[in-house]
Tab-separated table of C-alpha atoms in Angstrom:
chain	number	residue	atom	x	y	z
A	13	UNK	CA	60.688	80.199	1.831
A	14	UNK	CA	58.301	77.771	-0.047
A	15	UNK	CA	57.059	78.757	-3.745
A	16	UNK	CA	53.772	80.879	-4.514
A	17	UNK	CA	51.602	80.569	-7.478
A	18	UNK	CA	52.791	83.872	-8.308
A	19	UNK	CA	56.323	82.753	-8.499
A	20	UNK	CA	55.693	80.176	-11.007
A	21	UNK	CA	53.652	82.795	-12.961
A	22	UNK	CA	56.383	85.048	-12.956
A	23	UNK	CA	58.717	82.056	-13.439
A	24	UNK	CA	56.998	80.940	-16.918
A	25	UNK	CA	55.732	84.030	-18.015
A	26	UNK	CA	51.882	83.337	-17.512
A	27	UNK	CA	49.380	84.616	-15.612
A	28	UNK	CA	48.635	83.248	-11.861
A	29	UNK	CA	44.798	82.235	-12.918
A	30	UNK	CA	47.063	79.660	-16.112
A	31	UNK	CA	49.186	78.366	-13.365
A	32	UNK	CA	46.284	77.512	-11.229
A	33	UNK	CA	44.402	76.099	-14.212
A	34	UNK	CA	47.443	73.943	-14.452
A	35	UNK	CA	47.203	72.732	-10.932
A	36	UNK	CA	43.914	72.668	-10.872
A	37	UNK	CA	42.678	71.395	-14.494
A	38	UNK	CA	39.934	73.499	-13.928
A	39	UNK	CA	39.908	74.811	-17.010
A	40	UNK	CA	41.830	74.003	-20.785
A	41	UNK	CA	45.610	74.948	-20.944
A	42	UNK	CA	47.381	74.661	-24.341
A	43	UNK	CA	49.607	71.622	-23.995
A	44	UNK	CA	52.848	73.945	-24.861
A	45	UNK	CA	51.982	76.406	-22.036
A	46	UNK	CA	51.224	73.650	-19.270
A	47	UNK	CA	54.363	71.939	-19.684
A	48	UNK	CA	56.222	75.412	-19.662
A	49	UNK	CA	54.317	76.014	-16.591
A	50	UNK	CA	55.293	72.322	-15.105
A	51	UNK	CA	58.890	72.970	-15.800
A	52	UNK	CA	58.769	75.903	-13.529
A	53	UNK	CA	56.963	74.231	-10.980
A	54	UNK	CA	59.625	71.615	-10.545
A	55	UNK	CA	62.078	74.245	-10.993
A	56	UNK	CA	60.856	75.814	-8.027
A	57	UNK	CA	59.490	73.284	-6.185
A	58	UNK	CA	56.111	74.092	-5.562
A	59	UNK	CA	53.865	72.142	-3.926
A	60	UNK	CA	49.732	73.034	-4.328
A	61	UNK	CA	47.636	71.936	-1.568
A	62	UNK	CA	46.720	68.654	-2.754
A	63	UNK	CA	43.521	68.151	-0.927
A	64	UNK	CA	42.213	71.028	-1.839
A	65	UNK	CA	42.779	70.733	-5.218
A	66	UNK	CA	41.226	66.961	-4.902
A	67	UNK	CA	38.381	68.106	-3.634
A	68	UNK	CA	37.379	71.075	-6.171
A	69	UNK	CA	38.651	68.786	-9.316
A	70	UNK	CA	37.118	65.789	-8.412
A	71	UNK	CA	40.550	63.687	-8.775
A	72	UNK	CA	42.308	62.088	-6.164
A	73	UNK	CA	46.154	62.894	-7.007
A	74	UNK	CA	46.610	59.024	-7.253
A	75	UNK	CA	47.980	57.569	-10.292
A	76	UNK	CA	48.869	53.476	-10.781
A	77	UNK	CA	51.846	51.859	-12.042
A	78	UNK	CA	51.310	48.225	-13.125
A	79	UNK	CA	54.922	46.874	-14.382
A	80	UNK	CA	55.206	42.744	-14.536
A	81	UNK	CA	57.971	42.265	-12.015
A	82	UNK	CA	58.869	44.310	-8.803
A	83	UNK	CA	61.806	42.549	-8.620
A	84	UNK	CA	62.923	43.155	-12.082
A	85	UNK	CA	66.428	45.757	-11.887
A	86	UNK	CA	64.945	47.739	-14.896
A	87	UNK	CA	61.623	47.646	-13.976
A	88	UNK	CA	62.348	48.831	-9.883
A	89	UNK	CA	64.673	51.387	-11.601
A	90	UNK	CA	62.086	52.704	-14.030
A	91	UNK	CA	59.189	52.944	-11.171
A	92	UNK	CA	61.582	54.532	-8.977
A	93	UNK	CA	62.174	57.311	-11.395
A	94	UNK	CA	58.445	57.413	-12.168
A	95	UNK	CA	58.001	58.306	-8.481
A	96	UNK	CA	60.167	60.833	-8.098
A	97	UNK	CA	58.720	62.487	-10.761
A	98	UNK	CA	55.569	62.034	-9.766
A	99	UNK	CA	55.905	63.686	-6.566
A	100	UNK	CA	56.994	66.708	-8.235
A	101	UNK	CA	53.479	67.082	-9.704
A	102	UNK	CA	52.443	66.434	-6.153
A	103	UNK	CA	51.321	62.847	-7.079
A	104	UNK	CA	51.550	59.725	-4.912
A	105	UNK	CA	51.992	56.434	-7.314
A	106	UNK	CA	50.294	53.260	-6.517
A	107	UNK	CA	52.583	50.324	-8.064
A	108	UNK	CA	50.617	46.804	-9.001
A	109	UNK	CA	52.812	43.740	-10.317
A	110	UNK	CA	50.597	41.675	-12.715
A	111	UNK	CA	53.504	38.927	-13.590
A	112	UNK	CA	52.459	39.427	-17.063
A	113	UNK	CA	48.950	37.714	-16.040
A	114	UNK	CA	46.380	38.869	-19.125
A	115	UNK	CA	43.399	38.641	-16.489
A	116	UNK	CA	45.385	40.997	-14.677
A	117	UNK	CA	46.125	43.336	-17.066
A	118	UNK	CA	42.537	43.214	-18.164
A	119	UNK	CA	40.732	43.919	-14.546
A	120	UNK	CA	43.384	47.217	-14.480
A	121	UNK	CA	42.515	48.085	-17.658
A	122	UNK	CA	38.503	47.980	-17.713
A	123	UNK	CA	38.061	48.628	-13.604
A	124	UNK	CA	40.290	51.585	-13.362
A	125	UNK	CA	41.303	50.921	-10.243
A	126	UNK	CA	38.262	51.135	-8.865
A	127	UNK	CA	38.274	54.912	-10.019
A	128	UNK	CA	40.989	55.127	-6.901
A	129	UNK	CA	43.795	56.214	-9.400
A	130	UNK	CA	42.876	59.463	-11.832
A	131	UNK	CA	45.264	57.356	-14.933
A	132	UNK	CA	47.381	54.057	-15.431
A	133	UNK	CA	50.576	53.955	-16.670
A	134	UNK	CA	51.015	50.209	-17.645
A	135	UNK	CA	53.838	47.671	-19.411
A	136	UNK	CA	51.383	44.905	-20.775
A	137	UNK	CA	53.115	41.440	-21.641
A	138	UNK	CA	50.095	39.213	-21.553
A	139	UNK	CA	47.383	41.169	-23.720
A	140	UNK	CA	47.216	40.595	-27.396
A	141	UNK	CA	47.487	43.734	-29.107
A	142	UNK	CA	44.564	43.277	-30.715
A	143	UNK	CA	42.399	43.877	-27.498
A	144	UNK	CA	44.949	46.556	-26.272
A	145	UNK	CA	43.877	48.699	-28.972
A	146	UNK	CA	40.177	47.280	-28.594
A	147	UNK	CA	40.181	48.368	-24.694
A	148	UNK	CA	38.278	51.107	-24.028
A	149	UNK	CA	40.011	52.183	-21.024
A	150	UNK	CA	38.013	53.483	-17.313
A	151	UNK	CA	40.728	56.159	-17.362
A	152	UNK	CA	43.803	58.278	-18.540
A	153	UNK	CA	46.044	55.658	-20.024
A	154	UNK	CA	49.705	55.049	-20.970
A	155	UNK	CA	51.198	51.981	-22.343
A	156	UNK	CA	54.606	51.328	-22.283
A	157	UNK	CA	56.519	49.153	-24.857
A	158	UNK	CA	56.055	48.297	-28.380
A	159	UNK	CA	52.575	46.996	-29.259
A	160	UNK	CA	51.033	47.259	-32.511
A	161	UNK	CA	47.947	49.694	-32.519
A	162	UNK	CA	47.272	51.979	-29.072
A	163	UNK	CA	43.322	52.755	-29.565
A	164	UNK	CA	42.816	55.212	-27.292
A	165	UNK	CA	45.750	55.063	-24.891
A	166	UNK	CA	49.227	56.689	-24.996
A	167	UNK	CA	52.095	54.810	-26.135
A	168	UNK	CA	55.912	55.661	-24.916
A	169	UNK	CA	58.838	53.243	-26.038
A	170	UNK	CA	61.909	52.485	-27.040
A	171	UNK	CA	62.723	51.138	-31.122
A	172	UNK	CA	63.777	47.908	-30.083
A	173	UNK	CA	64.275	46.885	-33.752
A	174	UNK	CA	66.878	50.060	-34.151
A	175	UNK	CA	68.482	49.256	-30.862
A	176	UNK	CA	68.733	45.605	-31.423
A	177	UNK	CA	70.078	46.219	-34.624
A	178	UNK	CA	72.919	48.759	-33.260
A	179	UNK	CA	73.683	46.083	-30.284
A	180	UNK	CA	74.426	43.471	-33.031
A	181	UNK	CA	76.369	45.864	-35.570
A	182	UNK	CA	78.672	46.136	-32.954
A	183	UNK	CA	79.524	42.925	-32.214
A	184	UNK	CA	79.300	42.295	-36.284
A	185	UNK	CA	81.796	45.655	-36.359
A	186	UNK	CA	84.038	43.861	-33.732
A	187	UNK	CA	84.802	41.449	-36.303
A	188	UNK	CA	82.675	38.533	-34.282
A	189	UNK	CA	80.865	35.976	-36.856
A	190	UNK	CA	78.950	33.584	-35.197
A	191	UNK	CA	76.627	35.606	-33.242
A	192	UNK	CA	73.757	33.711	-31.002
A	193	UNK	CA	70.720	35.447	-29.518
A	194	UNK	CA	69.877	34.855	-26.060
A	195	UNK	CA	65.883	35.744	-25.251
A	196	UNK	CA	63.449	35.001	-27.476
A	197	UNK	CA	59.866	34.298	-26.037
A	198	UNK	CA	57.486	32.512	-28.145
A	199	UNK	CA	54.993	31.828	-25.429
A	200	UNK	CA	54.544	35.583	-24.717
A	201	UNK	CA	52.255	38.139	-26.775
A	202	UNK	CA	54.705	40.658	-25.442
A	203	UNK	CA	56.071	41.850	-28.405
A	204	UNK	CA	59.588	43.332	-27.170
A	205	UNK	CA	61.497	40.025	-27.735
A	206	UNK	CA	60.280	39.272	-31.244
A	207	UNK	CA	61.152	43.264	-32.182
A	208	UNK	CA	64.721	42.569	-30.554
A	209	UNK	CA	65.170	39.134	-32.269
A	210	UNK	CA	64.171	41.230	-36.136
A	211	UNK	CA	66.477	43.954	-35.368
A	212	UNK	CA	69.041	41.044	-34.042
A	213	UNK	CA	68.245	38.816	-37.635
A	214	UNK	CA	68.173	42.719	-39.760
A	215	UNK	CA	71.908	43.381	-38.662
A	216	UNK	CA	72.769	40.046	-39.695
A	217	UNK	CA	71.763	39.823	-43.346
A	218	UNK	CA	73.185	43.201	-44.098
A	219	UNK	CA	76.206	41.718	-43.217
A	220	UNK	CA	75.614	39.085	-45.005
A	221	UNK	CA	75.985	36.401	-42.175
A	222	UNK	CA	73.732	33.257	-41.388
A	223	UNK	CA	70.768	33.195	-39.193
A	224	UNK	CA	71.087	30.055	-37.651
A	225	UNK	CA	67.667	28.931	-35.590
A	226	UNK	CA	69.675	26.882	-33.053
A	227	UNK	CA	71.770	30.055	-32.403
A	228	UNK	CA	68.528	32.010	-31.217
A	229	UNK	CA	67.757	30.527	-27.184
A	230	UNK	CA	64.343	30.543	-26.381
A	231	UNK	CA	63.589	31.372	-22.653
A	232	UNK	CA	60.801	31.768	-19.976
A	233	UNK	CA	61.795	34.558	-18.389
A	234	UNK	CA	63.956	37.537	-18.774
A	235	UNK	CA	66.031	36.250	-15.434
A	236	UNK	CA	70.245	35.296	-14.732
A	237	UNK	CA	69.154	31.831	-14.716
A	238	UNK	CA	67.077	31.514	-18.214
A	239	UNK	CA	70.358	33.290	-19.471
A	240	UNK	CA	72.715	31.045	-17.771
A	241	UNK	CA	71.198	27.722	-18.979
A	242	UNK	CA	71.108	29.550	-22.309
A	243	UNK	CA	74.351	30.285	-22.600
A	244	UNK	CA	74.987	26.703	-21.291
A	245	UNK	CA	73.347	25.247	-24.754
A	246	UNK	CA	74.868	27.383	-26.452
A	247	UNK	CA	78.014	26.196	-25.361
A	248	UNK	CA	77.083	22.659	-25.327
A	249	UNK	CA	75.908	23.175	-28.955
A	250	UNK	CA	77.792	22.081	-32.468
A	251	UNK	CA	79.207	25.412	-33.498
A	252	UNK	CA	80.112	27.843	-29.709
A	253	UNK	CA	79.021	31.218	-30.536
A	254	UNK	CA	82.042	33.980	-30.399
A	255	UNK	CA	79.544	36.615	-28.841
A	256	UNK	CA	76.214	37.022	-27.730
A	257	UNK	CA	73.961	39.050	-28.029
A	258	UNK	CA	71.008	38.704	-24.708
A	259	UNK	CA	67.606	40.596	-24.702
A	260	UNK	CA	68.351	41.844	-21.045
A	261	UNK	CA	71.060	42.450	-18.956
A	262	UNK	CA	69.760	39.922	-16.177
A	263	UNK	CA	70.084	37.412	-19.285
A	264	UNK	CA	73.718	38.566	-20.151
A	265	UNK	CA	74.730	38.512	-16.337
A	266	UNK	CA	73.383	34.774	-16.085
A	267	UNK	CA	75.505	34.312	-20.087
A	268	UNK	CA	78.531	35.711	-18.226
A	269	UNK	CA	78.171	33.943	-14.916
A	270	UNK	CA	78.317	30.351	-17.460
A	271	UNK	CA	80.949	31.917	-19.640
A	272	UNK	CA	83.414	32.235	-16.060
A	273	UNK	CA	82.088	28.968	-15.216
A	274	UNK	CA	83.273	27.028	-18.469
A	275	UNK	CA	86.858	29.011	-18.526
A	276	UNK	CA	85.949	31.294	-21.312
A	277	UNK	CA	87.899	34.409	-21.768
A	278	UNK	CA	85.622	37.626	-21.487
A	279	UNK	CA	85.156	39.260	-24.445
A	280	UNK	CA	88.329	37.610	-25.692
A	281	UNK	CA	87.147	34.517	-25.772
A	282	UNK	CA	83.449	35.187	-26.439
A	283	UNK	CA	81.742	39.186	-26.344
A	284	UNK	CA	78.989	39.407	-24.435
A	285	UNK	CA	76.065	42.860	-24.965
A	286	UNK	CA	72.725	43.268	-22.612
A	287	UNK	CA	69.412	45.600	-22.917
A	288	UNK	CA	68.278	47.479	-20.154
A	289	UNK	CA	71.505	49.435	-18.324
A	290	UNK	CA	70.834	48.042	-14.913
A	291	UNK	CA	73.229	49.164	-12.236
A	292	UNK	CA	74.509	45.719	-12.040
A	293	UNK	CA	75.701	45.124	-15.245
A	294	UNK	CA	78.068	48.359	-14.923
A	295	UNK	CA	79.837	46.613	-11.437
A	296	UNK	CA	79.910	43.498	-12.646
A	297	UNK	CA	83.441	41.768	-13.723
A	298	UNK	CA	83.926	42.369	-16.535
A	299	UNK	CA	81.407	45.594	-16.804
A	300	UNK	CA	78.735	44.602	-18.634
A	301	UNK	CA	78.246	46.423	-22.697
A	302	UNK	CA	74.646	47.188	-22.769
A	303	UNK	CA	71.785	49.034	-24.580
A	304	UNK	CA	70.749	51.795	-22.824
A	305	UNK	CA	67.056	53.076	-23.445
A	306	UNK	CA	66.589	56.921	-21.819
A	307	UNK	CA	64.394	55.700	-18.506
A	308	UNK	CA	64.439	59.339	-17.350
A	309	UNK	CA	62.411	59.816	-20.770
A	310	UNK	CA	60.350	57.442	-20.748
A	311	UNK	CA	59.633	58.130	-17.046
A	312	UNK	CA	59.055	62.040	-17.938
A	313	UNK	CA	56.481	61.458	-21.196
A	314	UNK	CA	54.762	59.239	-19.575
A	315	UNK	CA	53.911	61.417	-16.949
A	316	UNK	CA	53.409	64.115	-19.312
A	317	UNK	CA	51.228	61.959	-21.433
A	318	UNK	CA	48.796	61.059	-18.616
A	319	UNK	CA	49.209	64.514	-17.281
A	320	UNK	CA	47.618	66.096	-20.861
A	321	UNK	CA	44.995	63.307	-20.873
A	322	UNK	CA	44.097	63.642	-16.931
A	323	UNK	CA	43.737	67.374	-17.680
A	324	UNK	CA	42.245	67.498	-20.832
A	325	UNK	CA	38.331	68.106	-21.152
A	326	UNK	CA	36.094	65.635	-21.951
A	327	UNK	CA	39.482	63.644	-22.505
A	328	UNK	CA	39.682	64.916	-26.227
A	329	UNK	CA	43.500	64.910	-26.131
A	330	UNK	CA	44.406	62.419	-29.759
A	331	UNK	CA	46.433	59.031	-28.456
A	332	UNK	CA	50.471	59.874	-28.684
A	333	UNK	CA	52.905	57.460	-29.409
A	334	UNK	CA	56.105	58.817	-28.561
A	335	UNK	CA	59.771	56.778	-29.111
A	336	UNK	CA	62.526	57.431	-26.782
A	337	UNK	CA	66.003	57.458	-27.035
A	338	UNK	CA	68.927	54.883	-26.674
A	339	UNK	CA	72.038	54.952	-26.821
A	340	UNK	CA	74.893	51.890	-26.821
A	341	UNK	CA	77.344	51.695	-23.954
A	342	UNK	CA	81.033	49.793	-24.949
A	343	UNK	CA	82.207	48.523	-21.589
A	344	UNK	CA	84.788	45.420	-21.354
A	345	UNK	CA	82.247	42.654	-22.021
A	346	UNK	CA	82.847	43.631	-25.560
């Protein structure tokens, strides 16, 4: 039998006219009580009658996703999450790929969707943070990565600094000395690569080993084949690196494919970490060590973020910027 109002009431210990506030946003709900009341909605899996509840709010249950790459492992991975999620809070997701394109990201960010979508959830690579926080958005906003100042929008991300920093301690900790970076992108005003290559160059000097420019590959893109030809300078270079430390897992998989290709002994021979956890890099041969940022987090506070600002009066919710977890994952690339 499908799930009343009255259930969920019971459920989170409010009354039936707070739970249909919730749904509704008809009216204020402490931030505390509507996520106690969303918990027991999923729990239960309720679903209002979205129509109806379109039609009296004024919102149209639509949210957007704009993420550079649709192809991208961590990015399909993180959007498929974010829909699942979404649906839960009876919301259908509309996905946009801007291919890190600043006009792009600026037409989603001023038009709104053409007020189709009630918020935007959006990974900016293009915009300088200086207009990011200069934007004053159409609607509900969430931006996800590392940035600088948010303005008015939500932030949710991971400390890429702190996790770059813990991916090379443990190559430093594996006794490996001539560590090279594989991802830097100075052509980019995304930020995440320059936070990744400080927390990469941090974990070096307290160890008290050189920083060596040529050891730090540039690339274009975060794909196998930018970290394949990488890895093939790198190897082609005066001093061969004895691990590696790459910005993504698509950029270690390409490091590894070159490492198999030259002979090289895997991690013997040279260690190899990624960023991201993608499903590949754990069936991969060897499995792939990687930095694992919490997607179901950052997939859940988004949501909530947008949810608070969607349902907030007059929109007077204060911009959140909210860090994630990570966590390292030794597998036999290291």
């Amino acid at each position: 039998m499908s799930s009343r109002l009255k259930d969920v009431a019971a459920r989170a210990g409010v009354s039936v006219r707070t739970v249909s506030n919730v749904v509704s946003g008809a009216a204020p709900v402490a931030v505390e009580t509507r996520r106690r009341v969303q918990e027991a909605i999923d729990e239960l899996g309720y679903h209002p009658n979205l129509a109806a509840r379109s039609l009296r709010a004024g919102r149209t249950g639509i949210i957007g996703l704009a993420i550079p790459e649709l192809h991208s492992p961590y990015f399909g991975e993180l959007a498929g999450l974010l829909v699942d999620k979404a649906r839960r809070r009876s919301w259908t997701v509309l996905i946009d790929q801007t291919h890190g394109d600043a006009e792009a990201e600026r037409r989603l960010l001023t038009a709104g969707g053409g007020r189709v979508v009630d918020g935007l959830i959006i990974s900016p690579w293009a915009l300088d943070p200086a207009e990011l926080a200069a934007t004053e958005p159409a609607i509900p906003l969430v931006l996800l990565g590392e940035r600088g100042p948010t303005g008015s929008a939500d932030r949710v991300a991971v400390d890429n600094v702190a996790a770059a920093d813990d991916a090379t301690s443990h190559l430093i900790g594996l006794g490996r000395r001539r560590i090279a970076a594989i991802g830097t992108q100075p052509h980019l005003r995304n930020g995440t690569a320059q936070l990744r290559a400080e927390g990469y160059l941090r974990a070096l000097d307290r160890a008290g080993l050189p920083s060596d420019q040529e050891a730090q590959r540039p690339v274009h893109a975060l794909h196998r084949a930018d970290g394949a030809r990488a890895m093939t300078e790198l190897l082609d270079g005066p001093t061969a690196p004895d691990a590696v430390f790459a910005f993504s897992d698509e950029l270690a998989l390409g490091a590894l494919h070159t490492a198999h290709q030259r002979g090289l002994r895997v991690p013997e021979d040279i260690a190899i970490i990624g960023f991201d956890d993608i499903e590949d890099g754990r069936y991969c041969n060897p499995p792939l060590t990687t930095i694992s940022p919490d997607k179901q987090q950052i997939a859940e506070r988004s949501l909530q973020c947008l949810a608070d600002r969607i349902y907030s009066p007059d929109n007077t919710v204060p911009p959140q910027e909210l860090t994630v977890p990570h966590r390292l994952v030794a597998r036999r690339t290291t």
